[in-house]
CSV table of C-alpha atoms in Angstrom, one decimal:
chain,number,residue,atom,x,y,z
A,2,MET,CA,-131.7,95.1,-138.1
A,3,THR,CA,-128.2,94.8,-136.6
A,4,LEU,CA,-129.4,92.9,-133.5
A,5,PRO,CA,-131.1,90.0,-135.4
A,6,ARG,CA,-128.0,89.6,-137.6
A,7,ALA,CA,-125.8,89.5,-134.6
A,8,ARG,CA,-128.0,86.8,-133.0
A,9,LEU,CA,-127.9,84.8,-136.2
A,10,LEU,CA,-124.1,85.0,-136.3
A,11,VAL,CA,-123.9,83.8,-132.7
A,12,MET,CA,-126.3,81.0,-133.4
A,13,LEU,CA,-124.2,79.9,-136.4
A,14,VAL,CA,-121.0,80.0,-134.4
A,15,ILE,CA,-122.6,77.9,-131.7
A,16,LEU,CA,-124.0,75.4,-134.2
A,17,PHE,CA,-120.6,75.1,-135.8
A,18,ALA,CA,-119.0,74.5,-132.4
A,19,ILE,CA,-121.6,71.8,-131.6
A,20,LEU,CA,-121.0,70.0,-134.9
A,21,LEU,CA,-117.2,70.2,-134.4
A,22,PHE,CA,-117.5,68.8,-130.9
A,23,SER,CA,-119.9,66.1,-132.1
A,24,ASN,CA,-117.5,65.0,-134.9
A,25,SER,CA,-114.6,64.9,-132.4
A,26,ALA,CA,-116.6,63.0,-129.9
A,27,LEU,CA,-117.6,60.4,-132.6
A,28,ALA,CA,-114.0,59.9,-133.6
A,29,GLN,CA,-112.5,57.0,-131.8
A,30,GLU,CA,-108.8,56.7,-131.3
A,31,MET,CA,-107.6,53.2,-130.5
A,32,THR,CA,-104.4,51.9,-129.0
A,33,PHE,CA,-102.6,49.2,-130.9
A,34,GLU,CA,-103.9,46.4,-128.6
A,35,GLU,CA,-107.5,47.7,-129.0
A,36,GLY,CA,-106.9,47.9,-132.7
A,37,VAL,CA,-105.7,44.3,-132.8
A,38,ASN,CA,-108.7,43.1,-130.8
A,39,TRP,CA,-111.0,45.0,-133.1
A,40,GLY,CA,-109.3,43.6,-136.2
A,41,LEU,CA,-109.6,40.0,-134.9
A,42,LYS,CA,-113.4,40.6,-134.9
A,43,HIS,CA,-113.8,42.7,-138.0
A,44,ASN,CA,-111.1,41.7,-140.5
A,45,ILE,CA,-112.9,40.5,-143.6
A,46,GLU,CA,-110.7,37.3,-144.1
A,47,ILE,CA,-111.2,36.3,-140.4
A,48,MET,CA,-114.9,37.0,-140.7
A,49,LYS,CA,-115.2,34.7,-143.7
A,50,MET,CA,-113.4,31.9,-141.9
A,51,LYS,CA,-115.6,32.4,-138.9
A,52,GLN,CA,-118.6,32.2,-141.2
A,53,ASN,CA,-117.4,29.0,-142.7
A,54,LEU,CA,-116.8,27.6,-139.1
A,55,ASN,CA,-120.3,28.5,-138.1
A,56,GLN,CA,-121.7,26.8,-141.2
A,57,LEU,CA,-119.8,23.6,-140.4
A,58,LYS,CA,-121.2,23.7,-136.8
A,59,ARG,CA,-124.7,24.2,-138.1
A,60,GLY,CA,-124.2,21.4,-140.6
A,61,LEU,CA,-123.3,19.0,-137.8
A,62,LYS,CA,-126.6,20.0,-136.0
A,63,GLU,CA,-128.5,19.5,-139.2
A,64,ILE,CA,-127.1,16.0,-139.7
A,65,LYS,CA,-128.1,15.0,-136.2
A,66,ALA,CA,-131.5,16.6,-136.6
A,67,GLY,CA,-132.0,14.7,-139.8
A,68,SER,CA,-131.4,11.4,-138.0
A,69,ASP,CA,-133.9,12.2,-135.2
A,70,TRP,CA,-137.7,11.6,-135.4
A,71,GLN,CA,-139.3,12.9,-138.6
A,72,LEU,CA,-143.1,13.3,-138.6
A,73,ASP,CA,-145.1,13.7,-141.9
A,74,THR,CA,-148.8,13.9,-142.4
A,75,THR,CA,-150.9,13.6,-145.5
A,76,ILE,CA,-154.5,14.6,-145.9
A,77,LYS,CA,-156.4,13.7,-149.1
A,78,THR,CA,-160.0,14.5,-149.8
A,79,GLN,CA,-162.1,13.7,-152.9
A,80,VAL,CA,-165.7,14.5,-153.9
A,81,ASN,CA,-167.4,12.5,-156.7
A,82,ASN,CA,-170.7,13.6,-158.2
A,83,PHE,CA,-172.7,11.0,-160.0
A,84,ASP,CA,-175.3,11.9,-162.7
A,85,THR,CA,-178.3,9.7,-162.0
A,86,ASP,CA,-179.9,10.5,-165.4
A,87,LYS,CA,-177.0,8.7,-167.1
A,88,ILE,CA,-176.4,5.9,-164.7
A,89,SER,CA,-179.5,3.8,-164.6
A,90,ASP,CA,-178.3,1.1,-162.2
A,91,ILE,CA,-177.9,3.7,-159.4
A,92,ASP,CA,-181.2,4.1,-157.6
A,93,SER,CA,-180.1,6.2,-154.7
A,94,SER,CA,-181.7,9.2,-156.2
A,95,ALA,CA,-185.0,7.6,-156.1
A,96,ASP,CA,-184.7,7.3,-152.4
A,97,GLY,CA,-183.9,11.0,-152.2
A,98,GLU,CA,-180.3,10.4,-151.0
A,99,ASP,CA,-177.4,12.8,-151.8
A,100,ASN,CA,-175.4,11.7,-154.9
A,101,ASN,CA,-172.2,13.3,-153.7
A,102,PHE,CA,-169.7,10.6,-152.7
A,103,GLN,CA,-166.9,12.0,-150.4
A,104,GLU,CA,-163.6,10.5,-149.3
A,105,LEU,CA,-161.1,11.7,-146.7
A,106,ASP,CA,-157.7,10.0,-146.2
A,107,ILE,CA,-155.5,10.9,-143.3
A,108,SER,CA,-152.1,9.5,-142.6
A,109,LEU,CA,-149.4,10.2,-140.1
A,110,SER,CA,-146.0,8.7,-140.5
A,111,ALA,CA,-142.9,8.8,-138.2
A,112,THR,CA,-139.4,7.7,-138.9
A,113,LYS,CA,-136.1,7.5,-137.0
A,114,ASP,CA,-132.7,6.2,-138.0
A,115,TYR,CA,-130.4,5.3,-135.1
A,116,TRP,CA,-126.7,5.4,-135.8
A,117,SER,CA,-126.5,1.9,-134.3
A,118,GLY,CA,-128.2,0.6,-137.5
A,119,LEU,CA,-131.7,0.5,-136.1
A,120,SER,CA,-134.4,2.0,-138.3
A,121,LEU,CA,-138.0,2.6,-137.2
A,122,ARG,CA,-140.9,3.3,-139.6
A,123,SER,CA,-144.5,3.7,-138.3
A,124,GLU,CA,-147.7,5.0,-139.9
A,125,VAL,CA,-151.2,5.6,-138.7
A,126,TYR,CA,-153.7,5.6,-141.6
A,127,SER,CA,-157.4,6.4,-141.6
A,128,ARG,CA,-159.8,6.3,-144.5
A,129,ASN,CA,-163.3,7.8,-144.2
A,130,ASP,CA,-165.8,6.9,-146.9
A,131,ASN,CA,-169.1,8.6,-147.7
A,132,LEU,CA,-168.8,11.2,-145.0
A,133,SER,CA,-172.4,12.3,-145.6
A,134,ALA,CA,-173.5,8.9,-144.4
A,135,ASP,CA,-171.1,9.1,-141.4
A,136,SER,CA,-169.3,6.0,-142.5
A,137,ILE,CA,-165.9,6.0,-140.7
A,138,ASN,CA,-163.4,3.2,-140.9
A,139,ASP,CA,-161.1,2.4,-138.0
A,140,ALA,CA,-157.5,3.7,-138.1
A,141,GLU,CA,-154.8,1.4,-139.3
A,142,PHE,CA,-151.4,1.2,-137.7
A,143,GLN,CA,-148.3,-0.2,-139.3
A,144,LEU,CA,-144.8,-0.6,-137.8
A,145,ASN,CA,-141.6,-1.6,-139.5
A,146,VAL,CA,-138.4,-2.3,-137.7
A,147,ASP,CA,-135.0,-2.9,-139.4
A,148,GLN,CA,-131.7,-3.6,-137.7
A,149,ASN,CA,-128.4,-4.0,-139.4
A,150,ILE,CA,-126.4,-6.9,-138.0
A,151,TYR,CA,-123.5,-7.3,-140.4
A,152,PRO,CA,-121.3,-5.6,-141.4
A,153,ARG,CA,-121.3,-2.7,-138.9
A,154,LEU,CA,-121.4,0.0,-141.6
A,155,PRO,CA,-122.2,3.6,-140.4
A,156,ILE,CA,-125.4,5.0,-142.0
A,157,ASN,CA,-125.0,7.8,-144.5
A,158,ALA,CA,-125.8,10.4,-141.8
A,159,GLU,CA,-123.1,9.1,-139.5
A,160,GLN,CA,-120.5,9.0,-142.4
A,161,ASN,CA,-121.3,12.6,-143.3
A,162,TYR,CA,-121.1,13.6,-139.6
A,163,ILE,CA,-117.6,12.0,-139.2
A,164,LYS,CA,-116.3,13.8,-142.4
A,165,ARG,CA,-117.9,17.1,-141.4
A,166,LYS,CA,-116.3,16.8,-137.9
A,167,LEU,CA,-112.9,16.5,-139.5
A,168,ASP,CA,-113.7,19.5,-141.7
A,169,LEU,CA,-114.6,21.4,-138.5
A,170,LYS,CA,-111.3,20.6,-136.8
A,171,GLU,CA,-109.4,21.7,-139.9
A,172,ALA,CA,-111.3,25.0,-140.0
A,173,GLN,CA,-110.8,25.7,-136.3
A,174,VAL,CA,-107.0,25.2,-136.6
A,175,ALA,CA,-106.9,27.2,-139.8
A,176,LEU,CA,-108.7,30.1,-138.1
A,177,LYS,CA,-106.3,30.1,-135.1
A,178,ASP,CA,-103.4,30.1,-137.5
A,179,GLU,CA,-104.9,32.9,-139.5
A,180,LYS,CA,-105.3,35.0,-136.4
A,181,ASN,CA,-101.7,34.5,-135.4
A,182,SER,CA,-100.5,35.4,-138.8
A,183,LYS,CA,-102.6,38.5,-138.8
A,184,ILE,CA,-101.3,39.6,-135.5
A,185,ILE,CA,-97.7,39.3,-136.7
A,186,ASN,CA,-98.5,41.1,-140.0
A,187,TRP,CA,-100.3,43.9,-138.1
A,188,THR,CA,-97.4,44.2,-135.7
A,189,GLU,CA,-95.0,44.5,-138.6
A,190,ALA,CA,-97.2,47.2,-140.2
A,191,TYR,CA,-97.5,49.0,-136.9
A,192,LEU,CA,-93.8,49.1,-136.3
A,193,ASN,CA,-93.2,50.2,-139.9
A,194,LEU,CA,-95.7,52.9,-139.3
A,195,LEU,CA,-93.8,54.2,-136.2
A,196,ARG,CA,-90.6,54.3,-138.3
A,197,LEU,CA,-92.3,56.0,-141.2
A,198,LYS,CA,-93.6,58.7,-138.8
A,199,GLU,CA,-90.1,59.3,-137.5
A,200,SER,CA,-88.7,59.4,-141.0
A,201,TYR,CA,-91.4,61.9,-141.9
A,202,GLY,CA,-90.3,64.1,-139.1
A,203,LEU,CA,-86.7,63.7,-140.1
A,204,ALA,CA,-87.5,64.6,-143.7
A,205,ASN,CA,-89.3,67.7,-142.4
A,206,GLU,CA,-86.2,68.8,-140.5
A,207,ARG,CA,-84.0,68.3,-143.6
A,208,TYR,CA,-86.4,70.4,-145.6
A,209,LYS,CA,-86.1,73.2,-143.1
A,210,ILE,CA,-82.3,73.0,-143.2
A,211,ALA,CA,-82.3,73.0,-147.0
A,212,GLN,CA,-84.5,76.1,-147.0
A,213,LYS,CA,-82.3,77.8,-144.4
A,214,GLU,CA,-79.2,76.9,-146.4
A,215,LEU,CA,-80.7,78.4,-149.6
A,216,ASP,CA,-81.6,81.6,-147.8
A,217,GLU,CA,-78.0,81.9,-146.6
A,218,VAL,CA,-76.6,81.2,-150.0
A,219,MET,CA,-78.9,83.9,-151.5
A,220,ALA,CA,-77.8,86.4,-148.9
A,221,GLN,CA,-74.1,85.5,-149.6
A,222,LYS,CA,-74.7,85.8,-153.4
A,223,LYS,CA,-76.0,89.4,-152.9
A,224,VAL,CA,-72.7,90.4,-151.3
A,225,GLY,CA,-70.6,88.4,-153.7
A,226,GLU,CA,-69.6,85.7,-151.3
A,227,ALA,CA,-71.4,82.9,-153.2
A,228,GLY,CA,-71.7,82.3,-156.9
A,229,GLU,CA,-74.3,80.9,-159.3
A,230,LEU,CA,-73.0,77.3,-158.7
A,231,GLU,CA,-73.5,77.5,-155.0
A,232,PHE,CA,-77.0,79.0,-155.6
A,233,LEU,CA,-78.0,76.2,-158.0
A,234,SER,CA,-76.7,73.5,-155.7
A,235,ALA,CA,-78.6,74.9,-152.7
A,236,LYS,CA,-81.8,75.2,-154.8
A,237,ALA,CA,-81.4,71.6,-156.1
A,238,ASN,CA,-80.9,70.4,-152.5
A,239,LEU,CA,-84.1,72.2,-151.5
A,240,LYS,CA,-86.1,70.6,-154.3
A,241,GLU,CA,-84.7,67.2,-153.4
A,242,ALA,CA,-85.6,67.8,-149.7
A,243,GLN,CA,-89.1,68.8,-150.8
A,244,TYR,CA,-89.5,65.7,-152.8
A,245,GLN,CA,-88.3,63.5,-149.9
A,246,LEU,CA,-90.7,65.3,-147.6
A,247,LYS,CA,-93.7,64.7,-149.8
A,248,ASN,CA,-92.6,61.1,-150.4
A,249,ALA,CA,-92.2,60.5,-146.7
A,250,LYS,CA,-95.6,62.0,-145.9
A,251,ASN,CA,-97.3,60.0,-148.6
A,252,ASN,CA,-95.7,56.7,-147.4
A,253,TYR,CA,-96.7,57.4,-143.9
A,254,GLN,CA,-100.3,58.3,-144.8
A,255,GLN,CA,-100.7,55.4,-147.1
A,256,ALA,CA,-99.3,52.9,-144.6
A,257,LYS,CA,-101.6,54.2,-141.9
A,258,LYS,CA,-104.7,53.9,-144.2
A,259,ALA,CA,-103.6,50.4,-145.2
A,260,LEU,CA,-103.3,49.2,-141.6
A,261,SER,CA,-106.6,50.8,-140.7
A,262,ASN,CA,-108.2,48.9,-143.6
A,263,GLN,CA,-106.6,45.6,-142.5
A,264,LEU,CA,-108.0,46.2,-139.0
A,265,GLY,CA,-111.4,46.8,-140.3
A,266,PHE,CA,-111.6,50.4,-139.0
A,267,THR,CA,-114.6,52.6,-139.8
A,268,ASN,CA,-114.1,56.2,-141.0
A,269,GLU,CA,-114.6,57.4,-137.4
A,270,GLN,CA,-111.8,55.3,-136.0
A,271,SER,CA,-108.1,55.9,-136.0
A,272,LEU,CA,-105.0,54.3,-134.6
A,273,LYS,CA,-103.0,55.9,-131.8
A,274,LEU,CA,-99.3,55.6,-132.4
A,275,ASN,CA,-97.2,54.9,-129.3
A,276,ALA,CA,-93.6,53.5,-129.4
A,277,ASN,CA,-94.0,52.4,-125.8
A,278,SER,CA,-97.2,50.3,-126.5
A,279,ASP,CA,-98.1,47.8,-123.8
A,280,TYR,CA,-99.0,45.3,-126.5
A,281,LEU,CA,-95.5,45.5,-128.0
A,282,ALA,CA,-94.1,45.0,-124.5
A,283,GLN,CA,-96.2,41.9,-124.2
A,284,LEU,CA,-94.9,40.5,-127.4
A,285,GLU,CA,-91.3,41.2,-126.4
A,286,ALA,CA,-92.0,39.4,-123.1
A,287,ILE,CA,-93.3,36.3,-125.0
A,288,ILE,CA,-90.0,36.3,-127.0
A,289,ASN,CA,-87.8,36.7,-123.9
A,290,SER,CA,-89.7,34.0,-122.0
A,291,SER,CA,-89.3,31.5,-124.9
A,292,SER,CA,-86.7,28.8,-124.5
A,293,ILE,CA,-85.9,28.5,-128.2
A,294,LYS,CA,-82.5,27.2,-129.0
A,295,LEU,CA,-81.6,28.1,-132.6
A,296,ASN,CA,-78.8,25.5,-132.7
A,297,ASP,CA,-81.2,22.6,-131.8
A,298,LYS,CA,-82.7,22.0,-135.2
A,299,PRO,CA,-84.1,18.6,-134.5
A,300,ARG,CA,-86.2,20.0,-131.6
A,301,LEU,CA,-87.3,22.9,-133.7
A,302,ILE,CA,-88.4,20.6,-136.5
A,303,GLU,CA,-90.3,18.4,-134.0
A,304,LEU,CA,-92.2,21.3,-132.6
A,305,ALA,CA,-93.0,22.6,-136.1
A,306,MET,CA,-94.3,19.3,-137.2
A,307,ASP,CA,-96.6,19.2,-134.2
A,308,ASN,CA,-97.8,22.7,-134.9
A,309,SER,CA,-98.0,22.7,-138.7
A,310,VAL,CA,-101.4,23.5,-140.1
A,311,LYS,CA,-100.5,22.1,-143.5
A,312,LEU,CA,-99.4,18.8,-142.0
A,313,LEU,CA,-102.7,18.7,-140.0
A,314,LYS,CA,-104.7,19.3,-143.1
A,315,ASN,CA,-102.8,16.5,-144.9
A,316,LYS,CA,-103.5,14.1,-142.0
A,317,LEU,CA,-107.2,15.0,-141.9
A,318,SER,CA,-107.5,14.5,-145.7
A,319,LYS,CA,-105.8,11.2,-145.4
A,320,LYS,CA,-108.1,10.2,-142.5
A,321,LYS,CA,-111.2,11.0,-144.6
A,322,VAL,CA,-109.9,8.9,-147.5
A,323,GLU,CA,-109.1,6.0,-145.1
A,324,TYR,CA,-112.6,6.2,-143.7
A,325,GLU,CA,-114.1,6.0,-147.2
A,326,LEU,CA,-111.7,3.1,-148.0
A,327,HIS,CA,-112.8,1.2,-144.9
A,328,TRP,CA,-116.5,1.9,-145.6
A,329,SER,CA,-116.1,0.8,-149.2
A,330,LYS,CA,-114.6,-2.5,-148.0
A,331,LEU,CA,-117.5,-3.1,-145.6
A,332,GLU,CA,-120.0,-2.4,-148.4
A,333,ASP,CA,-118.4,-5.3,-150.4
A,334,LYS,CA,-119.3,-7.8,-147.7
A,335,PRO,CA,-122.7,-9.7,-147.4
A,336,ASP,CA,-125.4,-7.5,-145.8
A,337,ILE,CA,-127.4,-9.1,-143.0
A,338,ASN,CA,-130.4,-7.4,-141.5
A,339,LEU,CA,-133.2,-8.3,-139.1
A,340,ASN,CA,-136.6,-6.9,-139.8
A,341,GLY,CA,-140.0,-7.0,-138.3
A,342,ASN,CA,-143.5,-5.8,-139.3
A,343,TYR,CA,-146.8,-5.3,-137.7
A,344,ASN,CA,-150.2,-4.4,-139.2
A,345,SER,CA,-153.1,-3.6,-136.8
A,346,LEU,CA,-155.8,-4.0,-139.5
A,347,ASN,CA,-155.1,-7.7,-140.0
A,348,GLN,CA,-153.6,-8.1,-136.5
A,349,GLU,CA,-150.6,-9.7,-138.3
A,350,TRP,CA,-146.9,-9.5,-137.4
A,351,SER,CA,-143.8,-10.9,-139.0
A,352,ALA,CA,-140.1,-11.2,-138.4
A,353,GLY,CA,-137.3,-12.3,-140.5
A,354,ILE,CA,-133.7,-12.1,-141.5
A,355,ASN,CA,-132.5,-10.8,-144.8
A,356,LEU,CA,-129.2,-11.6,-146.5
A,357,SER,CA,-128.1,-9.7,-149.6
A,358,TYR,CA,-124.8,-9.7,-151.5
A,359,ASN,CA,-123.8,-8.1,-154.8
A,360,ILE,CA,-122.3,-10.9,-156.7
A,361,PHE,CA,-121.2,-9.0,-159.8
A,362,ASP,CA,-121.0,-5.2,-160.4
A,363,SER,CA,-118.9,-5.2,-163.6
A,364,GLY,CA,-115.8,-4.0,-161.7
A,365,GLN,CA,-117.2,-0.7,-160.3
A,366,ARG,CA,-116.2,-1.3,-156.7
A,367,GLU,CA,-112.7,-2.4,-157.7
A,368,LEU,CA,-112.2,0.8,-159.7
A,369,ALA,CA,-113.5,2.9,-156.8
A,370,MET,CA,-111.1,1.1,-154.4
A,371,LYS,CA,-108.2,1.8,-156.8
A,372,ASP,CA,-109.1,5.5,-156.8
A,373,LEU,CA,-109.2,5.6,-153.0
A,374,ASN,CA,-105.9,3.8,-152.7
A,375,GLU,CA,-104.3,6.2,-155.1
A,376,GLN,CA,-105.6,9.1,-153.0
A,377,VAL,CA,-103.9,7.6,-149.9
A,378,GLU,CA,-100.6,7.3,-151.8
A,379,ILE,CA,-100.9,10.9,-152.9
A,380,THR,CA,-101.5,12.2,-149.4
A,381,ASN,CA,-98.5,10.2,-148.2
A,382,ARG,CA,-96.3,11.8,-150.9
A,383,GLU,CA,-97.7,15.2,-150.1
A,384,TYR,CA,-96.8,14.6,-146.4
A,385,GLN,CA,-93.2,13.8,-147.2
A,386,ASP,CA,-93.0,16.9,-149.4
A,387,LEU,CA,-94.5,19.1,-146.7
A,388,VAL,CA,-92.0,17.7,-144.1
A,389,LYS,CA,-89.1,18.7,-146.5
A,390,GLY,CA,-90.6,22.1,-147.0
A,391,LEU,CA,-91.0,22.5,-143.2
A,392,LYS,CA,-87.3,21.7,-142.6
A,393,LEU,CA,-86.4,24.3,-145.3
A,394,GLU,CA,-88.6,26.8,-143.6
A,395,ILE,CA,-87.0,26.2,-140.2
A,396,ASP,CA,-83.6,26.8,-141.8
A,397,LYS,CA,-84.8,30.0,-143.4
A,398,LEU,CA,-86.3,31.3,-140.2
A,399,VAL,CA,-83.3,30.5,-138.1
A,400,THR,CA,-81.0,32.0,-140.8
A,401,ARG,CA,-83.1,35.2,-140.9
A,402,ILE,CA,-82.9,35.6,-137.1
A,403,GLU,CA,-79.1,35.2,-137.2
A,404,ALA,CA,-78.9,37.6,-140.1
A,405,ASN,CA,-81.1,40.2,-138.3
A,406,GLN,CA,-79.0,39.8,-135.2
A,407,ASN,CA,-75.8,40.6,-137.2
A,408,ASN,CA,-77.6,43.5,-138.8
A,409,LEU,CA,-78.6,44.8,-135.4
A,410,GLU,CA,-75.0,44.6,-134.2
A,411,GLY,CA,-73.9,46.5,-137.3
A,412,LYS,CA,-76.5,49.2,-136.7
A,413,GLU,CA,-75.3,49.5,-133.1
A,414,LEU,CA,-71.8,50.1,-134.3
A,415,ARG,CA,-73.0,52.7,-136.8
A,416,LEU,CA,-74.9,54.5,-134.0
A,417,GLU,CA,-71.7,54.7,-131.9
A,418,LYS,CA,-69.9,56.1,-134.9
A,419,ALA,CA,-72.7,58.7,-135.5
A,420,LYS,CA,-72.5,59.7,-131.9
A,421,LEU,CA,-68.7,60.2,-132.2
A,422,ASP,CA,-69.2,62.2,-135.4
A,423,LYS,CA,-71.6,64.5,-133.6
A,424,LYS,CA,-69.2,64.9,-130.7
A,425,ILE,CA,-66.4,65.8,-133.1
A,426,ALA,CA,-68.7,68.2,-135.0
A,427,LYS,CA,-69.6,69.9,-131.8
A,428,LYS,CA,-66.0,70.7,-131.1
A,429,GLN,CA,-65.5,71.9,-134.7
A,430,LEU,CA,-68.5,74.2,-134.3
A,431,LYS,CA,-67.0,75.7,-131.2
A,432,ARG,CA,-63.8,76.4,-133.1
A,433,GLY,CA,-65.6,77.8,-136.0
A,434,LEU,CA,-64.5,75.1,-138.4
A,435,ILE,CA,-68.1,74.3,-139.5
A,436,THR,CA,-71.3,76.2,-139.7
A,437,GLN,CA,-74.4,75.7,-137.5
A,438,ILE,CA,-76.2,74.1,-140.5
A,439,GLU,CA,-73.4,71.6,-141.0
A,440,PHE,CA,-73.6,70.7,-137.3
A,441,HIS,CA,-77.4,70.3,-137.6
A,442,LYS,CA,-76.9,67.9,-140.5
A,443,LYS,CA,-74.7,65.8,-138.2
A,444,GLU,CA,-77.5,65.8,-135.6
A,445,LEU,CA,-80.0,64.6,-138.3
A,446,ALA,CA,-77.6,61.9,-139.4
A,447,LEU,CA,-77.5,60.7,-135.8
A,448,GLN,CA,-81.3,60.7,-135.7
A,449,GLU,CA,-81.4,58.7,-138.9
A,450,THR,CA,-79.0,56.2,-137.5
A,451,ARG,CA,-81.3,55.8,-134.4
A,452,ILE,CA,-84.2,55.1,-136.7
A,453,ASN,CA,-82.2,52.5,-138.6
A,454,LEU,CA,-81.3,50.9,-135.3
A,455,LYS,CA,-85.0,50.7,-134.3
A,456,GLU,CA,-85.8,49.2,-137.7
A,457,ALA,CA,-83.1,46.5,-137.1
A,458,LYS,CA,-84.6,45.7,-133.7
A,459,ASP,CA,-88.1,45.5,-135.3
A,460,LYS,CA,-86.8,43.0,-137.9
A,461,LEU,CA,-85.2,40.9,-135.2
A,462,LEU,CA,-88.4,40.9,-133.1
A,463,LEU,CA,-90.6,40.0,-136.0
A,464,SER,CA,-88.3,37.2,-137.2
A,465,LYS,CA,-88.4,35.7,-133.7
A,466,LEU,CA,-92.2,36.0,-133.5
A,467,GLU,CA,-92.5,34.2,-136.9
A,468,LEU,CA,-90.3,31.3,-135.6
A,469,ILE,CA,-92.3,31.1,-132.3
A,470,ASP,CA,-95.6,31.1,-134.3
A,471,TYR,CA,-94.2,28.5,-136.7
A,472,ILE,CA,-93.2,26.0,-134.0
A,473,GLY,CA,-96.0,26.9,-131.6
A,474,SER,CA,-93.7,27.5,-128.7
A,475,LYS,CA,-94.7,29.7,-125.8
């Protein structure tokens, strides 16, 4: 009985190892660059914008397809049964003929609307009476041609196509802007994650020191070298360090989960943290290669106006209203059309010219024109407000860069001071003026100062990226 149990145990161990290996193999660790590329494809906001973009593209194809040849067919059949006992004037039954009267109507129509104003309508029609008697009429062909001469007003399909084309351009620019914004936001979250990880490690070291300090105080208390006050103080310091450690761990884990969700990661995917990421180096290279001059505000404003998505949306909205205003004016003009018809049954054709004009519409068109003119005025005001907001945003971004630059310089000075403090503490430790724990605290203070310096560099990098993205400079 021992041997089968041993084999079962071995099999369970092997199975567990296989499952463990499978799970680790399925887990996919991505670099930040890979994560960004993945996020650009799987982020829910970007996916929705792509879906809207694809719908607009399909809508353009549908409009064109609707203006192309359209074929329709109609088949109609009818069977009539006559009661010869009740209809005395029908003597077909006396001749032994079938009283079922059958009809079959078949029609095939084709239409096409050219955006030049030409409209074609054709129909082939065949009616077959009394099929039982093989009575078949010849097919009839009809053709109608209509050409708009004046004014040159786009047909409804072309008008919809023009407006949809503007919507597509707006969606394309908005998608590109959203991707750039996401990259900056993800970069900020990634850099923050790196600093949170370092802060978590720092909090762990401080917890170890607090624990060691409490142990020393307890030992001193036993021999009477420390009192209750020192013991309570060391114990409180440990509790505070424990709280800071848990808080740092929670902040790090939550930030990592949040970034993974933003990137659209699955449960099997994770982000590999690397302070020397090639992608971060590429972003820094973009910043270093940029020829931005913070003191040249007019140039920055000019670039921002050319790159502004909000201004582009305003221009496209205004353009759509201007199109509608122009078309509405054309609709108010006399309408002149050439038309021609042909009927094969009568061998007749005709051609003519039609002139139509709406003499009085109770002021409907005038009211519609006022609405459109008001929309144009509103878009003009919005444009001016957007330009003012753009100038303020440029001032804010430039001020932020300058402030972050000053902050970085201050952090660099604090780092030099922390290095000097550690150097002095090292000498004091050799002379026995301070304990090893106190010296270790100076080392951790230096480490914290380095983290703060990195955070200052991150803020400066991000503020420059935001300005580059805002003005569209490379």
